[in-house]
Tab-separated table of C-alpha atoms in Angstrom:
chain	number	residue	atom	x	y	z
A	21	UNK	CA	0.066	-0.205	-0.073
A	22	UNK	CA	2.962	2.415	-0.210
A	23	UNK	CA	1.180	3.921	-3.307
A	24	UNK	CA	-1.458	5.457	-0.824
A	25	UNK	CA	1.689	7.240	0.685
A	26	UNK	CA	1.543	8.868	-2.973
A	27	UNK	CA	-1.936	9.363	-3.355
A	28	UNK	CA	-2.105	11.325	-0.295
A	29	UNK	CA	1.266	12.666	-0.022
A	30	UNK	CA	1.485	14.152	-3.820
A	31	UNK	CA	-1.086	17.068	-2.989
A	32	UNK	CA	0.007	17.474	0.309
A	33	UNK	CA	3.444	18.106	-0.707
A	34	UNK	CA	1.845	20.111	-3.615
A	35	UNK	CA	-0.035	22.414	-1.188
A	36	UNK	CA	3.335	23.238	0.697
A	37	UNK	CA	5.215	24.040	-2.072
A	38	UNK	CA	2.636	26.177	-3.696
A	39	UNK	CA	1.931	28.135	-0.783
A	40	UNK	CA	5.645	29.355	-1.213
A	41	UNK	CA	5.816	29.772	-4.742
A	42	UNK	CA	2.396	29.954	-5.678
A	43	UNK	CA	2.357	33.221	-7.135
A	44	UNK	CA	4.857	32.593	-9.527
A	45	UNK	CA	4.047	32.765	-13.570
A	46	UNK	CA	5.048	29.131	-13.561
A	47	UNK	CA	2.815	28.164	-10.555
A	48	UNK	CA	0.020	27.397	-12.655
A	49	UNK	CA	2.152	24.610	-14.313
A	50	UNK	CA	3.401	23.042	-11.143
A	51	UNK	CA	-0.069	22.821	-9.653
A	52	UNK	CA	-1.306	20.975	-12.935
A	53	UNK	CA	2.037	18.975	-12.241
A	54	UNK	CA	0.941	17.769	-8.772
A	55	UNK	CA	-2.607	16.888	-9.899
A	56	UNK	CA	-0.904	14.782	-12.749
A	57	UNK	CA	1.152	12.986	-10.248
A	58	UNK	CA	-1.854	12.202	-7.810
A	59	UNK	CA	-3.971	10.811	-10.853
A	60	UNK	CA	-1.035	8.591	-11.697
A	61	UNK	CA	-0.914	7.512	-8.001
A	62	UNK	CA	-4.497	6.985	-7.967
A	63	UNK	CA	-4.816	5.141	-11.366
A	64	UNK	CA	-1.719	2.549	-9.871
A	65	UNK	CA	-3.727	2.321	-6.736
A	66	UNK	CA	-6.647	1.103	-8.782
A	67	UNK	CA	-4.909	-1.368	-10.796
A	68	UNK	CA	-3.641	-2.768	-7.494
A	69	UNK	CA	-7.249	-3.109	-5.623
A	70	UNK	CA	-8.485	-4.312	-9.069
A	71	UNK	CA	-5.915	-7.292	-9.028
A	72	UNK	CA	-5.520	-7.821	-5.314
A	73	UNK	CA	-9.062	-6.671	-3.926
A	74	UNK	CA	-9.525	-4.614	-1.119
A	75	UNK	CA	-6.413	-3.399	0.594
A	76	UNK	CA	-5.929	-1.933	4.256
A	77	UNK	CA	-2.740	0.339	5.182
A	78	UNK	CA	-1.798	2.178	8.560
A	79	UNK	CA	-2.700	-0.254	10.786
A	80	UNK	CA	-6.122	-0.640	9.348
A	81	UNK	CA	-6.824	3.189	9.317
A	82	UNK	CA	-7.199	3.352	5.709
A	83	UNK	CA	-8.939	1.252	3.432
A	84	UNK	CA	-9.605	0.677	-0.288
A	85	UNK	CA	-12.561	-1.235	-1.466
A	86	UNK	CA	-14.497	-1.340	-4.655
A	87	UNK	CA	-16.748	1.408	-3.155
A	88	UNK	CA	-14.302	4.018	-2.811
A	89	UNK	CA	-11.758	3.013	-5.233
A	90	UNK	CA	-13.341	4.245	-8.340
A	91	UNK	CA	-14.129	7.608	-6.398
A	92	UNK	CA	-10.719	8.227	-5.841
A	93	UNK	CA	-9.726	7.678	-9.501
A	94	UNK	CA	-12.780	9.992	-10.594
A	95	UNK	CA	-11.447	12.544	-7.780
A	96	UNK	CA	-8.113	12.440	-8.811
A	97	UNK	CA	-9.240	12.741	-12.825
A	98	UNK	CA	-11.391	15.774	-12.526
A	99	UNK	CA	-8.675	17.132	-9.952
A	100	UNK	CA	-6.124	17.269	-13.080
A	101	UNK	CA	-8.389	18.373	-15.636
A	102	UNK	CA	-9.702	21.516	-13.509
A	103	UNK	CA	-6.033	22.220	-13.001
A	104	UNK	CA	-5.503	22.301	-16.736
A	105	UNK	CA	-8.231	24.544	-17.135
A	106	UNK	CA	-7.214	26.750	-14.820
A	107	UNK	CA	-4.149	27.876	-16.113
A	108	UNK	CA	-5.661	29.849	-18.850
A	109	UNK	CA	-8.428	30.832	-16.871
A	110	UNK	CA	-6.279	32.447	-13.859
A	111	UNK	CA	-3.855	34.123	-16.436
A	112	UNK	CA	-6.995	36.334	-17.597
A	113	UNK	CA	-8.438	36.842	-13.912
A	114	UNK	CA	-4.625	37.911	-13.321
A	115	UNK	CA	-4.545	40.436	-16.373
A	116	UNK	CA	-7.866	41.939	-14.935
A	117	UNK	CA	-6.495	42.593	-11.647
A	118	UNK	CA	-8.793	40.053	-9.777
A	119	UNK	CA	-6.270	37.825	-9.025
A	120	UNK	CA	-2.817	39.398	-7.281
A	121	UNK	CA	0.185	37.442	-6.508
A	122	UNK	CA	-0.869	36.476	-2.877
A	123	UNK	CA	-4.294	35.418	-3.722
A	124	UNK	CA	-2.569	33.179	-6.847
A	125	UNK	CA	-0.548	31.637	-4.186
A	126	UNK	CA	-3.437	31.102	-1.904
A	127	UNK	CA	-5.688	29.614	-4.320
A	128	UNK	CA	-2.860	27.235	-5.503
A	129	UNK	CA	-2.088	25.867	-2.262
A	130	UNK	CA	-5.930	25.446	-1.000
A	131	UNK	CA	-6.380	23.855	-4.474
A	132	UNK	CA	-4.039	20.935	-3.681
A	133	UNK	CA	-4.941	20.990	-0.104
A	134	UNK	CA	-8.618	20.599	-1.073
A	135	UNK	CA	-7.488	17.661	-3.324
A	136	UNK	CA	-5.767	15.896	-0.343
A	137	UNK	CA	-8.534	16.590	2.234
A	138	UNK	CA	-10.975	15.073	-0.396
A	139	UNK	CA	-8.703	11.846	-0.863
A	140	UNK	CA	-8.351	11.348	2.825
A	141	UNK	CA	-11.776	11.377	3.248
A	142	UNK	CA	-12.575	8.862	0.618
A	143	UNK	CA	-10.005	6.562	1.789
A	144	UNK	CA	-9.951	6.470	5.539
A	145	UNK	CA	-11.277	3.402	7.372
A	146	UNK	CA	-11.752	5.896	10.524
A	147	UNK	CA	-15.375	7.359	10.752
A	148	UNK	CA	-13.342	10.145	13.297
A	149	UNK	CA	-10.819	10.995	10.394
A	150	UNK	CA	-13.783	10.943	7.997
A	151	UNK	CA	-15.393	13.532	9.903
A	152	UNK	CA	-11.714	15.617	10.638
A	153	UNK	CA	-11.487	15.257	6.438
A	154	UNK	CA	-14.769	16.676	5.794
A	155	UNK	CA	-14.070	19.371	8.207
A	156	UNK	CA	-10.752	20.111	6.521
A	157	UNK	CA	-12.243	20.141	3.279
A	158	UNK	CA	-14.632	23.020	4.329
A	159	UNK	CA	-11.874	25.323	5.668
A	160	UNK	CA	-9.795	24.981	2.105
A	161	UNK	CA	-13.165	25.603	0.224
A	162	UNK	CA	-14.037	28.811	2.461
A	163	UNK	CA	-10.315	30.082	1.660
A	164	UNK	CA	-11.042	29.451	-2.430
A	165	UNK	CA	-14.579	30.853	-2.227
A	166	UNK	CA	-13.498	33.987	-1.005
A	167	UNK	CA	-10.063	34.379	-2.954
A	168	UNK	CA	-11.374	37.428	-4.696
A	169	UNK	CA	-12.214	39.204	-1.833
A	170	UNK	CA	-15.218	40.980	-3.079
A	171	UNK	CA	-18.071	41.792	-0.659
A	172	UNK	CA	-20.165	39.249	-2.273
A	173	UNK	CA	-17.438	36.593	-2.068
A	174	UNK	CA	-16.669	36.702	1.284
A	175	UNK	CA	-20.686	36.989	2.134
A	176	UNK	CA	-20.656	33.691	0.270
A	177	UNK	CA	-17.894	32.335	1.566
A	178	UNK	CA	-19.069	33.383	5.684
A	179	UNK	CA	-22.577	31.595	4.708
A	180	UNK	CA	-20.596	28.563	3.404
A	181	UNK	CA	-18.667	28.242	6.671
A	182	UNK	CA	-21.456	29.010	9.050
A	183	UNK	CA	-23.961	26.632	7.188
A	184	UNK	CA	-21.749	23.703	6.597
A	185	UNK	CA	-19.827	24.248	9.976
A	186	UNK	CA	-23.336	23.852	11.893
A	187	UNK	CA	-23.716	20.904	9.837
A	188	UNK	CA	-20.486	19.464	10.269
A	189	UNK	CA	-21.230	19.887	14.022
A	190	UNK	CA	-23.927	17.584	13.775
A	191	UNK	CA	-22.236	15.044	12.041
A	192	UNK	CA	-19.578	15.140	15.031
A	193	UNK	CA	-22.386	14.216	17.386
A	194	UNK	CA	-23.387	11.569	15.202
A	195	UNK	CA	-19.965	10.224	14.970
A	196	UNK	CA	-19.632	10.235	18.825
A	197	UNK	CA	-22.988	8.796	19.231
A	198	UNK	CA	-21.774	5.977	16.756
A	199	UNK	CA	-18.732	5.317	18.914
A	200	UNK	CA	-20.896	4.784	21.920
A	201	UNK	CA	-22.847	2.253	20.090
A	202	UNK	CA	-19.796	0.591	18.896
A	203	UNK	CA	-17.637	0.744	22.141
A	204	UNK	CA	-20.461	-1.647	23.867
A	205	UNK	CA	-19.890	-4.301	21.137
A	206	UNK	CA	-16.028	-3.895	19.789
A	207	UNK	CA	-14.811	-2.434	23.455
A	208	UNK	CA	-12.660	0.739	23.829
A	209	UNK	CA	-9.596	-0.758	22.587
A	210	UNK	CA	-10.836	-2.628	19.328
A	211	UNK	CA	-11.043	-0.106	16.791
A	212	UNK	CA	-14.607	1.252	17.779
A	213	UNK	CA	-14.579	3.858	14.819
A	214	UNK	CA	-13.023	1.645	12.326
A	215	UNK	CA	-15.864	1.247	9.569
A	216	UNK	CA	-14.781	-2.109	8.815
A	217	UNK	CA	-15.153	-3.265	12.382
A	218	UNK	CA	-18.208	-1.325	12.346
A	219	UNK	CA	-19.852	-3.387	9.448
A	220	UNK	CA	-18.763	-6.570	10.909
A	221	UNK	CA	-20.916	-6.129	14.035
A	222	UNK	CA	-23.675	-3.679	12.806
A	223	UNK	CA	-26.173	-6.068	13.457
A	224	UNK	CA	-25.372	-5.977	17.142
A	225	UNK	CA	-25.396	-2.290	17.418
A	226	UNK	CA	-27.853	-0.714	19.866
A	227	UNK	CA	-30.704	0.487	17.200
A	228	UNK	CA	-31.690	3.307	19.701
A	229	UNK	CA	-28.564	4.791	19.610
A	230	UNK	CA	-27.713	4.154	15.639
A	231	UNK	CA	-31.217	5.787	14.965
A	232	UNK	CA	-30.221	9.464	16.923
A	233	UNK	CA	-26.741	8.640	15.210
A	234	UNK	CA	-27.881	8.593	11.594
A	235	UNK	CA	-30.268	11.510	12.018
A	236	UNK	CA	-27.329	13.830	13.132
A	237	UNK	CA	-25.199	12.359	10.334
A	238	UNK	CA	-27.674	12.705	7.908
A	239	UNK	CA	-28.199	16.279	8.814
A	240	UNK	CA	-24.332	17.111	8.924
A	241	UNK	CA	-23.234	15.147	5.674
A	242	UNK	CA	-26.512	16.003	4.088
A	243	UNK	CA	-25.510	19.659	4.158
A	244	UNK	CA	-22.347	18.985	2.353
A	245	UNK	CA	-24.320	17.212	-0.263
A	246	UNK	CA	-26.524	20.068	-0.720
A	247	UNK	CA	-29.841	18.743	-0.004
A	248	UNK	CA	-32.971	20.756	0.573
A	249	UNK	CA	-33.549	22.463	2.744
A	250	UNK	CA	-29.460	22.521	3.762
A	251	UNK	CA	-28.882	23.997	0.252
A	252	UNK	CA	-28.800	27.484	0.648
A	253	UNK	CA	-24.672	27.967	0.856
A	254	UNK	CA	-24.261	25.993	-2.451
A	255	UNK	CA	-25.565	28.495	-5.227
A	256	UNK	CA	-23.588	31.441	-2.985
A	257	UNK	CA	-20.443	29.446	-3.095
A	258	UNK	CA	-20.676	28.251	-6.952
A	259	UNK	CA	-21.369	32.033	-8.379
A	260	UNK	CA	-18.857	34.144	-6.329
A	261	UNK	CA	-15.732	31.921	-6.138
A	262	UNK	CA	-13.678	31.053	-9.309
A	263	UNK	CA	-14.883	28.947	-11.863
A	264	UNK	CA	-12.692	26.047	-11.157
A	265	UNK	CA	-13.450	26.070	-7.417
A	266	UNK	CA	-17.029	25.636	-8.927
A	267	UNK	CA	-16.456	22.599	-10.982
A	268	UNK	CA	-14.329	20.475	-8.014
A	269	UNK	CA	-17.232	21.573	-5.852
A	270	UNK	CA	-19.974	20.352	-8.107
A	271	UNK	CA	-17.887	17.294	-9.703
A	272	UNK	CA	-15.902	16.370	-6.511
A	273	UNK	CA	-16.859	17.541	-2.961
A	274	UNK	CA	-20.710	16.682	-3.401
A	275	UNK	CA	-19.825	13.137	-4.326
A	276	UNK	CA	-17.545	12.628	-1.299
A	277	UNK	CA	-19.952	14.055	1.094
A	278	UNK	CA	-22.435	11.697	-0.279
A	279	UNK	CA	-19.904	9.089	0.031
A	280	UNK	CA	-19.738	9.903	3.677
A	281	UNK	CA	-23.313	9.038	3.839
A	282	UNK	CA	-23.361	5.917	2.208
A	283	UNK	CA	-20.792	4.618	4.561
A	284	UNK	CA	-23.303	5.639	7.356
A	285	UNK	CA	-26.344	4.414	5.526
A	286	UNK	CA	-24.782	1.025	5.178
A	287	UNK	CA	-24.374	0.665	9.153
A	288	UNK	CA	-27.894	1.896	9.995
A	289	UNK	CA	-29.409	-0.329	7.540
A	290	UNK	CA	-27.536	-3.336	9.506
A	291	UNK	CA	-28.360	-1.809	12.959
A	292	UNK	CA	-31.880	-1.088	12.465
A	293	UNK	CA	-33.117	-3.848	9.910
A	294	UNK	CA	-35.707	-1.234	8.947
A	295	UNK	CA	-35.810	1.448	5.795
A	296	UNK	CA	-35.350	4.046	8.032
A	297	UNK	CA	-32.285	5.342	6.380
A	298	UNK	CA	-33.702	4.441	3.089
A	299	UNK	CA	-37.039	6.715	3.545
A	300	UNK	CA	-34.799	9.801	4.706
A	301	UNK	CA	-32.869	9.557	1.685
A	302	UNK	CA	-35.731	9.101	-0.565
A	303	UNK	CA	-37.700	11.652	1.129
A	304	UNK	CA	-35.145	14.399	1.200
A	305	UNK	CA	-33.642	13.345	-2.276
A	306	UNK	CA	-37.149	13.912	-3.703
A	307	UNK	CA	-37.702	17.335	-2.348
A	308	UNK	CA	-34.383	18.367	-3.490
A	309	UNK	CA	-35.092	17.313	-6.781
A	310	UNK	CA	-38.610	19.118	-7.141
A	311	UNK	CA	-37.357	22.320	-5.153
A	312	UNK	CA	-34.072	22.332	-7.651
A	313	UNK	CA	-35.803	22.342	-10.728
A	314	UNK	CA	-38.138	24.971	-9.849
A	315	UNK	CA	-35.560	27.287	-8.473
A	316	UNK	CA	-34.043	26.687	-11.754
A	317	UNK	CA	-36.866	28.929	-13.352
A	318	UNK	CA	-36.013	31.972	-11.376
A	319	UNK	CA	-31.948	32.113	-11.944
A	320	UNK	CA	-30.387	34.882	-13.967
A	321	UNK	CA	-26.664	34.025	-13.204
A	322	UNK	CA	-25.359	31.063	-15.148
A	323	UNK	CA	-23.359	29.708	-12.289
A	324	UNK	CA	-26.251	30.017	-9.912
A	325	UNK	CA	-28.309	28.135	-12.431
A	326	UNK	CA	-25.990	25.396	-12.690
A	327	UNK	CA	-25.499	25.469	-9.091
A	328	UNK	CA	-29.156	24.455	-8.533
A	329	UNK	CA	-28.743	21.770	-11.244
A	330	UNK	CA	-26.111	19.941	-8.817
A	331	UNK	CA	-28.640	20.033	-6.461
A	332	UNK	CA	-31.121	18.474	-8.499
A	333	UNK	CA	-28.484	15.775	-9.734
A	334	UNK	CA	-27.777	15.312	-5.844
A	335	UNK	CA	-30.944	14.867	-4.765
A	336	UNK	CA	-31.625	12.608	-7.586
A	337	UNK	CA	-28.565	10.465	-6.804
A	338	UNK	CA	-29.449	10.145	-3.293
A	339	UNK	CA	-33.069	8.981	-3.983
A	340	UNK	CA	-31.722	6.269	-6.067
A	341	UNK	CA	-29.374	5.203	-3.190
A	342	UNK	CA	-32.393	5.569	-0.994
A	343	UNK	CA	-34.448	3.138	-3.038
A	344	UNK	CA	-31.734	0.620	-2.691
A	345	UNK	CA	-31.421	-2.596	-4.936
A	346	UNK	CA	-28.881	-3.711	-7.217
A	347	UNK	CA	-30.114	-1.754	-10.287
A	348	UNK	CA	-30.991	1.435	-8.315
A	349	UNK	CA	-27.473	1.364	-6.713
A	350	UNK	CA	-26.066	0.892	-9.904
A	351	UNK	CA	-27.941	3.577	-11.625
A	352	UNK	CA	-26.632	5.991	-8.468
A	353	UNK	CA	-22.799	5.228	-9.166
A	354	UNK	CA	-23.241	5.728	-12.665
A	355	UNK	CA	-24.821	8.940	-12.011
A	356	UNK	CA	-22.154	10.027	-9.432
A	357	UNK	CA	-19.708	9.548	-12.435
A	358	UNK	CA	-21.234	11.001	-15.155
A	359	UNK	CA	-22.731	14.196	-13.138
A	360	UNK	CA	-18.795	14.861	-12.152
A	361	UNK	CA	-17.757	14.682	-15.533
A	362	UNK	CA	-20.360	16.502	-17.385
A	363	UNK	CA	-20.949	19.307	-14.623
A	364	UNK	CA	-17.329	19.826	-14.497
A	365	UNK	CA	-17.199	20.430	-18.287
A	366	UNK	CA	-20.020	22.929	-18.245
A	367	UNK	CA	-18.074	25.139	-15.562
A	368	UNK	CA	-15.437	24.991	-17.866
A	369	UNK	CA	-17.143	26.263	-20.791
A	370	UNK	CA	-19.123	28.777	-18.741
A	371	UNK	CA	-15.932	30.011	-17.038
A	372	UNK	CA	-14.388	30.820	-20.690
A	373	UNK	CA	-17.955	32.177	-21.570
A	374	UNK	CA	-18.502	34.637	-18.515
A	375	UNK	CA	-14.672	35.642	-19.258
A	376	UNK	CA	-15.570	36.426	-22.834
A	377	UNK	CA	-18.764	38.438	-21.670
A	378	UNK	CA	-17.334	39.936	-18.575
A	379	UNK	CA	-20.409	39.314	-16.643
A	380	UNK	CA	-22.090	36.130	-15.438
A	381	UNK	CA	-25.727	37.344	-16.242
A	382	UNK	CA	-27.068	35.283	-18.872
A	383	UNK	CA	-29.111	38.052	-20.342
A	384	UNK	CA	-26.011	39.567	-21.310
A	385	UNK	CA	-23.741	36.409	-22.878
A	386	UNK	CA	-24.974	36.013	-26.375
A	387	UNK	CA	-23.335	34.509	-29.290
A	388	UNK	CA	-20.783	32.147	-27.750
A	389	UNK	CA	-21.141	29.944	-31.178
A	390	UNK	CA	-19.771	33.363	-33.314
A	391	UNK	CA	-17.113	34.438	-30.875
A	392	UNK	CA	-15.791	30.984	-30.103
A	393	UNK	CA	-17.440	28.024	-31.320
A	394	UNK	CA	-15.445	25.578	-28.965
A	395	UNK	CA	-17.029	27.154	-26.369
A	396	UNK	CA	-20.129	27.815	-27.694
A	397	UNK	CA	-20.410	23.892	-28.418
A	398	UNK	CA	-18.966	22.804	-25.259
A	399	UNK	CA	-21.674	24.862	-23.284
A	400	UNK	CA	-24.646	23.589	-25.606
A	401	UNK	CA	-23.385	19.796	-25.437
A	402	UNK	CA	-22.675	19.844	-21.908
A	403	UNK	CA	-25.903	21.449	-21.129
A	404	UNK	CA	-27.621	18.614	-23.269
A	405	UNK	CA	-25.885	16.068	-21.691
A	406	UNK	CA	-26.963	17.006	-18.244
A	407	UNK	CA	-30.215	17.586	-19.298
A	408	UNK	CA	-30.595	14.112	-19.936
A	409	UNK	CA	-30.561	14.065	-23.709
A	410	UNK	CA	-29.424	10.532	-25.517
A	411	UNK	CA	-27.007	9.079	-25.949
A	412	UNK	CA	-25.023	10.866	-23.275
A	413	UNK	CA	-24.362	9.024	-19.730
A	414	UNK	CA	-26.772	10.909	-17.894
A	415	UNK	CA	-29.868	9.666	-20.030
A	416	UNK	CA	-28.949	6.066	-19.199
A	417	UNK	CA	-28.524	6.686	-15.227
A	418	UNK	CA	-31.673	8.729	-15.325
A	419	UNK	CA	-33.420	5.802	-17.358
A	420	UNK	CA	-32.607	3.120	-14.789
A	421	UNK	CA	-33.360	5.482	-11.666
A	422	UNK	CA	-36.955	6.421	-12.861
A	423	UNK	CA	-37.976	2.734	-14.668
A	424	UNK	CA	-36.843	1.618	-10.927
A	425	UNK	CA	-38.985	3.898	-9.223
A	426	UNK	CA	-41.914	3.073	-11.624
A	427	UNK	CA	-41.604	-0.378	-10.168
A	428	UNK	CA	-40.434	0.045	-6.641
A	429	UNK	CA	-41.695	3.504	-5.643
A	430	UNK	CA	-44.608	4.413	-8.302
A	431	UNK	CA	-45.744	7.349	-6.152
A	432	UNK	CA	-42.692	9.260	-6.653
A	433	UNK	CA	-42.718	8.901	-10.755
A	434	UNK	CA	-44.661	11.870	-11.419
A	435	UNK	CA	-42.891	14.161	-9.313
A	436	UNK	CA	-39.398	13.010	-10.753
A	437	UNK	CA	-40.515	13.604	-14.067
A	438	UNK	CA	-42.353	16.848	-13.828
A	439	UNK	CA	-39.101	18.381	-12.270
A	440	UNK	CA	-37.045	16.717	-14.759
A	441	UNK	CA	-39.087	18.283	-17.486
A	442	UNK	CA	-39.313	21.540	-15.804
A	443	UNK	CA	-35.428	21.534	-15.408
A	444	UNK	CA	-35.259	20.769	-19.100
A	445	UNK	CA	-37.177	23.728	-20.243
A	446	UNK	CA	-35.443	26.216	-17.704
A	447	UNK	CA	-31.759	25.361	-18.615
A	448	UNK	CA	-32.086	24.643	-22.277
A	449	UNK	CA	-34.378	27.990	-22.827
A	450	UNK	CA	-31.477	29.784	-21.259
A	451	UNK	CA	-28.827	28.383	-22.860
A	452	UNK	CA	-29.958	28.379	-25.929
A	453	UNK	CA	-29.906	32.157	-26.891
A	454	UNK	CA	-26.338	32.714	-24.991
A	455	UNK	CA	-24.950	30.548	-27.591
A	456	UNK	CA	-26.947	31.132	-30.636
A	457	UNK	CA	-27.891	34.896	-30.268
A	458	UNK	CA	-26.650	37.793	-31.616
A	459	UNK	CA	-23.102	39.085	-30.332
A	460	UNK	CA	-20.384	41.755	-30.907
A	461	UNK	CA	-17.889	40.247	-28.109
A	462	UNK	CA	-13.978	39.723	-29.061
A	463	UNK	CA	-11.993	37.122	-28.601
A	464	UNK	CA	-9.855	36.533	-25.370
A	465	UNK	CA	-6.438	37.273	-24.975
A	466	UNK	CA	-5.387	33.815	-23.931
A	467	UNK	CA	-6.949	30.852	-25.709
A	468	UNK	CA	-9.187	28.837	-23.524
A	469	UNK	CA	-8.151	24.907	-22.358
A	470	UNK	CA	-11.112	23.371	-24.120
A	471	UNK	CA	-9.323	19.809	-24.058
A	472	UNK	CA	-10.613	19.006	-20.717
A	473	UNK	CA	-14.501	20.067	-21.790
A	474	UNK	CA	-14.495	17.704	-24.564
A	475	UNK	CA	-12.783	14.577	-22.972
A	476	UNK	CA	-15.153	15.095	-20.288
A	477	UNK	CA	-18.493	14.994	-22.629
A	478	UNK	CA	-16.596	12.255	-24.607
A	479	UNK	CA	-16.207	9.794	-21.611
A	480	UNK	CA	-19.927	10.880	-20.594
A	481	UNK	CA	-21.095	10.211	-24.366
A	482	UNK	CA	-19.020	6.533	-23.863
A	483	UNK	CA	-20.621	5.924	-20.446
A	484	UNK	CA	-24.200	6.560	-22.050
A	485	UNK	CA	-23.510	4.043	-25.234
A	486	UNK	CA	-20.653	1.484	-23.629
A	487	UNK	CA	-19.708	0.853	-19.964
A	488	UNK	CA	-16.077	-0.731	-19.995
A	489	UNK	CA	-16.262	-4.213	-18.251
A	490	UNK	CA	-13.645	-3.093	-15.354
A	491	UNK	CA	-16.154	-0.033	-14.635
A	492	UNK	CA	-19.262	-2.451	-14.770
A	493	UNK	CA	-17.700	-4.571	-12.224
A	494	UNK	CA	-16.716	-1.768	-9.846
A	495	UNK	CA	-20.038	-0.468	-10.004
A	496	UNK	CA	-22.120	-3.890	-9.646
A	497	UNK	CA	-19.584	-4.737	-6.605
A	498	UNK	CA	-20.138	-1.097	-4.995
A	499	UNK	CA	-23.661	-1.625	-5.523
A	500	UNK	CA	-23.730	-4.936	-3.554
A	501	UNK	CA	-21.561	-3.371	-0.595
A	502	UNK	CA	-24.474	-0.566	-0.304
A	503	UNK	CA	-26.882	-3.125	-0.105
A	504	UNK	CA	-30.570	-3.160	-0.398
């Protein structure tokens, strides 16, 4: 498991190095180089797990299995492509005076530390370390969201810090109660917070304590997922922070928070032998889908609009995992993957579009297809993909989720279909004139980094048409681990 040292050590070292040299002209390349090193290490770790099965490290404090190994690779991959997109984007921000040398140093160092905290949350076997990693991810993203130091960005960062800080405090209380229940069974010296130990004795855990523990854990980690009504921080954080931060927030952080929630759900299902956790996830997931779809109709800021789209899709994924069963769990894992790829690609295109127009107000962004055809097509294809148009991967996962709901939860199907229809009309109606309308905009001084956009969209398209056997195996194994 020496590879895990590199998976965690490379971004940690990157954060320390860039804290010293992150303001240099070549710091953007150094940031991308560290992200590339993390991706290579994550790929090697994935190969080891595929070949040898689940692995432990550091006295069982860290654990890699099919449920988290593909998320580790996905996190490292999106982190790399976002770092590549960030290079020309941050040069434009620097030329416009938004990013001074101290802000660039803060941005680059916190970007690497943010990657480190997410990877630590995914790989740890200790529920206490998981909480620490999620709290550290909150602190690093607060600094990233506020990096412009405008009144709006500081307000957004403060709202994010307060809401997610309160949420994480609830998760801490839930973790303490989880330890209380486990100590009676495992013993104080028996690793009572190690997830593998808890999973082995989950049927013996006190159901009353576990019920309360899951309620607090659901509130805590559900806040980070962005579930309604705990979502208020997310649109502001997306709208006011740099666009690369929006990409990793939507594409990665929400997945990591949902992963933590899934680990808690597995323990709760085993301890209670009742559908309490599933019902809570279905209820709040469906509420998030419906509420976010109707919030989409009111948006004027393009990044806020796609932030509400993230809330909608995380609600749909949560609903799928709440239904449970092999098909719904498989669809949830697939949707996590294609949403990360597609939404980050959209934010890449949105970043270049808003820089060209000098605004994030959608009514003032027009004619992208004339100013920069790659940006225009990237935004249009990304929007169609995230709205579930075939043959993109989002269509495949949504089709599986809705058909499963028709069979197992028919009462929810009309709400899902209406919400998805409203979301489609709202987003497409806004994006179409932005791409094809008349404009007098001029090209940017720095050519945009559009390779990540089309690489992500190509992967999303591939997953809608063909899932490679090894990825299919991961999803199936992860679906079994999550359980019914």
